[in-house]
Every structure is written in structure tokens, then in C-alpha cells.
Short mmCIF file of C-alpha atoms in Angstrom, two decimals:
data_model
loop_
_atom_site.label_atom_id
_atom_site.label_comp_id
_atom_site.label_asym_id
_atom_site.label_seq_id
_atom_site.Cartn_x
_atom_site.Cartn_y
_atom_site.Cartn_z
CA MET A 1 -64.20 40.50 59.73
CA PRO A 2 -63.40 41.59 63.29
CA ALA A 3 -60.35 39.76 65.36
CA THR A 4 -61.01 41.25 69.27
CA ASN A 5 -59.84 40.87 72.42
CA SER A 6 -62.47 40.97 74.38
CA SER A 7 -65.25 38.07 74.47
CA THR A 8 -68.11 40.40 74.76
CA SER A 9 -69.02 43.15 72.38
CA PRO A 10 -67.08 46.61 72.46
CA ALA A 11 -68.36 48.27 75.99
CA ALA A 12 -67.58 51.65 77.36
CA GLY A 13 -63.77 50.92 77.54
CA THR A 14 -63.11 49.09 74.72
CA VAL A 15 -60.49 50.52 72.00
CA ARG A 16 -62.29 49.65 68.46
CA PHE A 17 -59.61 50.41 65.38
CA ALA A 18 -59.90 49.53 61.99
CA THR A 19 -57.44 47.77 59.50
CA LEU A 20 -56.59 46.26 56.32
CA GLY A 21 -57.57 42.66 56.01
CA PRO A 22 -58.81 39.56 55.65
CA SER A 23 -56.88 38.31 58.84
CA GLY A 24 -52.78 37.73 58.87
CA THR A 25 -51.72 40.82 57.53
CA ASN A 26 -49.07 42.95 58.50
CA HIS A 27 -51.31 45.77 59.02
CA GLU A 28 -53.47 43.24 61.60
CA LEU A 29 -49.54 42.12 63.41
CA ILE A 30 -48.87 45.98 63.26
CA THR A 31 -52.05 46.96 65.20
CA ARG A 32 -51.62 44.33 67.92
CA ARG A 33 -48.05 45.39 67.65
CA TYR A 34 -49.16 49.31 68.48
CA LEU A 35 -51.33 48.26 71.11
CA ALA A 36 -49.53 46.04 73.52
CA SER A 37 -46.79 48.81 73.14
CA GLN A 38 -49.62 51.67 74.72
CA GLY A 39 -50.62 49.55 77.21
CA ILE A 40 -53.80 48.49 75.79
CA ASP A 41 -55.70 45.13 76.58
CA ASP A 42 -58.98 45.50 75.79
CA PHE A 43 -59.72 46.41 71.75
CA GLU A 44 -61.22 45.34 68.88
CA ILE A 45 -60.02 44.81 65.68
CA LYS A 46 -61.71 45.85 62.90
CA LEU A 47 -60.51 44.01 59.63
CA ILE A 48 -61.51 45.48 56.19
CA LEU A 49 -60.59 45.17 52.47
CA SER A 50 -61.24 49.25 51.48
CA PHE A 51 -59.54 51.76 53.90
CA LYS A 52 -62.95 53.70 52.41
CA ASP A 53 -64.76 51.92 54.71
CA ALA A 54 -62.57 52.36 57.44
CA ILE A 55 -63.01 55.83 57.13
CA THR A 56 -66.24 55.33 56.39
CA MET A 57 -66.08 53.30 59.42
CA LEU A 58 -64.44 56.58 62.19
CA LEU A 59 -66.91 59.26 60.52
CA GLU A 60 -70.35 56.59 61.48
CA ASP A 61 -68.53 56.42 65.21
CA ALA A 62 -68.06 52.20 64.68
CA VAL A 63 -64.28 52.75 65.60
CA ASP A 64 -61.68 54.62 66.93
CA TYR A 65 -59.00 54.99 65.19
CA VAL A 66 -57.71 53.08 61.88
CA MET A 67 -54.15 51.87 60.98
CA GLN A 68 -52.63 52.96 57.74
CA CYS A 69 -48.73 51.70 56.45
CA ALA A 70 -47.46 55.46 54.85
CA VAL A 71 -46.70 53.65 51.93
CA HIS A 72 -50.06 51.86 50.98
CA PRO A 73 -51.20 53.10 47.78
CA GLU A 74 -54.68 54.24 49.85
CA THR A 75 -53.10 56.55 51.89
CA PRO A 76 -52.78 59.65 49.90
CA GLN A 77 -56.75 59.30 48.84
CA THR A 78 -57.11 58.92 52.75
CA LEU A 79 -54.94 62.00 53.81
CA GLY A 80 -56.04 64.68 51.03
CA GLU A 81 -59.69 63.93 51.22
CA ASN A 82 -60.57 63.31 54.99
CA PHE A 83 -57.88 66.44 55.92
CA ARG A 84 -60.93 68.10 57.30
CA SER A 85 -62.93 65.54 59.25
CA VAL A 86 -59.78 62.36 59.95
CA PHE A 87 -56.45 63.35 61.41
CA ALA A 88 -53.31 61.85 61.89
CA ILE A 89 -52.58 61.61 65.95
CA ASP A 90 -49.99 59.49 65.96
CA CYS A 91 -47.13 57.15 63.98
CA PHE A 92 -44.39 54.88 64.41
CA ILE A 93 -41.93 52.67 62.92
CA SER A 94 -41.94 49.27 62.45
CA ASP A 95 -40.47 45.85 60.85
CA SER A 96 -42.88 43.62 59.72
CA GLN A 97 -43.03 39.43 58.06
CA GLU A 98 -40.17 39.17 55.99
CA LEU A 99 -41.13 39.65 52.37
CA ALA A 100 -39.85 37.21 49.56
CA VAL A 101 -40.77 35.60 46.13
CA LEU A 102 -42.97 33.07 46.20
CA SER A 103 -43.75 30.39 43.30
CA ARG A 104 -45.63 27.37 42.74
CA ARG A 105 -43.19 24.19 42.15
CA ASP A 106 -44.97 22.75 39.45
CA VAL A 107 -44.16 26.63 37.39
CA GLN A 108 -40.72 25.97 36.49
CA ARG A 109 -40.34 29.70 34.58
CA PRO A 110 -43.30 31.54 36.12
CA GLU A 111 -45.14 34.28 33.66
CA SER A 112 -46.99 36.24 36.11
CA ILE A 113 -46.95 37.68 39.26
CA GLY A 114 -48.96 39.51 42.14
CA VAL A 115 -47.82 42.27 43.49
CA LEU A 116 -49.14 44.41 45.72
CA LEU A 117 -48.94 48.12 43.58
CA PRO A 118 -47.22 51.09 43.76
CA ALA A 119 -46.32 50.00 47.85
CA ASN A 120 -43.68 47.04 46.51
CA GLU A 121 -43.22 47.61 43.09
CA LYS A 122 -39.49 48.32 43.32
CA TYR A 123 -38.78 45.50 45.88
CA THR A 124 -38.13 43.61 42.90
CA ASP A 125 -37.32 43.49 38.99
CA LEU A 126 -40.92 43.12 37.68
CA SER A 127 -39.57 42.40 34.45
CA ARG A 128 -38.51 38.89 35.10
CA TRP A 129 -42.40 37.95 34.38
CA LYS A 130 -44.71 38.96 31.54
CA GLN A 131 -47.69 39.72 34.04
CA VAL A 132 -47.57 42.12 36.54
CA VAL A 133 -50.82 41.88 38.31
CA SER A 134 -52.18 44.39 41.38
CA TYR A 135 -54.23 43.72 44.53
CA SER A 136 -55.14 45.38 47.74
CA SER A 137 -53.10 42.67 49.99
CA LEU A 138 -50.58 40.05 50.58
CA PRO A 139 -53.15 37.25 51.97
CA LEU A 140 -55.01 38.29 48.33
CA ILE A 141 -51.51 36.73 46.81
CA ASN A 142 -51.62 34.41 48.42
CA GLU A 143 -55.10 33.20 48.42
CA ALA A 144 -54.03 33.21 44.36
CA LEU A 145 -50.89 31.80 44.60
CA LEU A 146 -52.44 28.49 45.73
CA VAL A 147 -55.36 28.48 43.29
CA GLY A 148 -53.01 28.87 40.38
CA GLU A 149 -54.64 32.29 39.62
CA ILE A 150 -50.27 33.88 39.28
CA ASP A 151 -47.40 31.72 38.76
CA SER A 152 -45.31 33.91 41.62
CA GLY A 153 -46.51 36.18 44.64
CA LEU A 154 -44.31 38.61 46.57
CA VAL A 155 -45.91 37.91 49.97
CA TYR A 156 -44.65 36.49 53.15
CA ARG A 157 -41.95 34.74 53.60
CA ALA A 158 -43.64 32.03 56.06
CA TYR A 159 -46.67 31.39 53.14
CA ALA A 160 -43.69 29.19 52.04
CA ASP A 161 -43.34 27.12 55.24
CA LYS A 162 -47.29 26.88 55.94
CA HIS A 163 -47.17 25.33 52.54
CA PRO A 164 -44.15 23.63 51.45
CA GLU A 165 -45.92 21.39 48.65
CA VAL A 166 -46.87 24.13 46.74
CA LEU A 167 -44.23 26.61 47.34
CA ARG A 168 -40.91 27.28 46.91
CA VAL A 169 -38.79 30.76 47.75
CA ASP A 170 -37.32 31.96 44.45
CA GLU A 171 -36.73 35.00 46.24
CA VAL A 172 -35.65 36.94 49.92
CA ILE A 173 -36.74 39.94 50.24
CA GLY A 174 -36.83 40.69 54.14
CA SER A 175 -38.45 43.18 56.03
CA PRO A 176 -38.60 46.59 55.96
CA ASP A 177 -38.69 49.15 58.05
CA ASP A 178 -42.30 51.09 57.09
CA VAL A 179 -44.61 53.75 58.95
CA TRP A 180 -47.49 53.49 60.35
CA ILE A 181 -49.73 56.88 60.47
CA VAL A 182 -52.90 56.37 63.23
CA TYR A 183 -56.16 58.61 62.48
CA GLY A 184 -58.41 59.50 64.83
CA ARG A 185 -61.80 61.86 64.87
CA LYS A 186 -60.23 65.07 66.84
CA ARG A 187 -56.86 66.95 65.44
CA ALA A 188 -53.34 66.37 68.07
CA PHE A 189 -51.46 68.75 66.11
CA LYS A 190 -51.22 72.38 68.51
CA GLU A 191 -48.46 74.58 66.92
CA LYS A 192 -45.56 72.07 68.42
CA LEU A 193 -44.49 69.66 66.96
CA ILE A 194 -45.72 65.77 68.47
CA GLY A 195 -43.06 63.19 68.06
CA PHE A 196 -43.94 59.47 69.06
CA GLY A 197 -44.00 58.71 72.16
CA ASP A 198 -45.21 62.06 72.87
CA GLY A 199 -48.98 61.15 74.17
CA ALA A 200 -51.27 62.52 72.45
CA PHE A 201 -52.53 59.20 70.94
CA LEU A 202 -53.28 58.22 74.88
CA ASP A 203 -55.17 61.49 75.77
CA ASP A 204 -56.99 61.41 72.85
CA VAL A 205 -58.14 57.54 74.28
CA ARG A 206 -59.09 59.41 77.34
CA VAL A 207 -61.17 61.37 76.15
CA ARG A 208 -62.45 59.05 73.59
CA LEU A 209 -63.47 56.73 76.23
CA THR A 210 -65.17 58.87 78.19
CA GLU A 211 -67.31 61.01 76.61
CA ARG A 212 -68.67 56.56 75.75
CA ALA A 213 -68.85 56.38 78.99
CA ALA A 214 -71.18 59.92 79.55
CA ALA A 215 -72.90 58.90 76.53
CA ARG A 216 -73.68 55.53 77.70
CA SER A 217 -74.87 56.73 81.34
CA ARG A 218 -77.08 59.58 79.37
CA ALA A 219 -79.06 57.32 77.22
CA ALA A 220 -79.83 54.51 80.60
CA VAL A 221 -80.70 57.53 82.22
CA HIS A 222 -83.17 57.89 79.64
CA ILE A 223 -84.73 55.05 78.81
CA ASP A 224 -85.49 54.69 82.51
#
């Protein structure tokens, strides 16, 4: 599920990211926000449903970087299982879309709720529902809510505005300030502490694009 800012297939100058989908997630929003903050206009964002798939794409050179929220349930696995081949090269803090507990208008006393667990389990008192169902992303919770698979969902507040005939707002949670991690294949840490704005990410981008351009040049010469 590519979300691209380029009208053609990825060129030597295109920065390729993988992050959590489907379309409309905070991960996609923050990835776009991050790229804008770095002054990168030529990019491609590939949306995945599992960070295991994203890391595979990174290791196979299908993408250059992966964006992941630090509180996502797969983050310990992403860092722990791949620490010799995948490295955190940048991190930053950002708010995102406002969260809320939404319920179906045709359900007076909701008994089930969809939640991104364990990341969002403390945002509200889940003991109010008889059944708590775990999902891998908020758009998937919203889809389940709209078709009646669950009565309530801890999702983006904006969904109620998009579907006012179906959904009501039961509780406004707000937007937490989360830490976000950018992963690459080359280690950025070199003895001294690295902070946001130190340029580690852009340094890596320059190296990656230079290497890709050189590889394509060598391939063209070989074909000729």
C-alpha cells in the first residue's frame, strides 16, 4: 500500500519509508510530518500491517527507513530481535491525531471495545466493558466499529465527524506526546550522545542516495 509524493517509481533520489498502515494512521501522519521537517520532498511511504514485514523490507533494501512509535506493541521486538542489523538513527517527540472513545449510536450500553493493546490500555477505564478486543491499528478498530463487530472503539476523534450518523463521542482522550523512532541499516551512534537535530538522519540519507546512484550507474555500464 504505497503512499508516495513521486509520480514515478522510486528514483535514485527518492527516500523510501515503511510504516504502519492502513492509510490514515498516526504513523503515516507522523512520517509525512517528519519528512517535511527534514526538507525531503521526494519520498515514498509504504504502509504495512506488521513491523516484522517492515524490517524485512528494510533488510532487503526495499525501503531505506522504518518509522515506529516507541509505545507500539511491536517496538521491543523490533529493537530486540534486530539490534545487530537494524539501528535507531533518529528519534523525536510529536503529538498526533486526537483520540476518543467512540460508540455506535444504535448501542445504548456498549459491552465490547476495540483497543490498541498494550499501548493504549491505560487511556481509559476498560473495566466498563465486558469484552476488550485487541487490534493492530486504529483504522482497523474503526472498520470493526462501523460494521458492528464491536460496540465501542478507542480511536481517532475525527472518525465521529466522518460518520456522525453511525458514531457518537463518549469520551475525549486527547493527543499524547509520543516518542517516535527512525530505523536504518547503518549505526549512527559514535561514542557521544545523539540528539534530534544533530543531523544523523540527513547524513545517512546522503550516504544512502549516493550509494544507490553509484549502484545504478555501475549497472548501466555493465548493461552497455
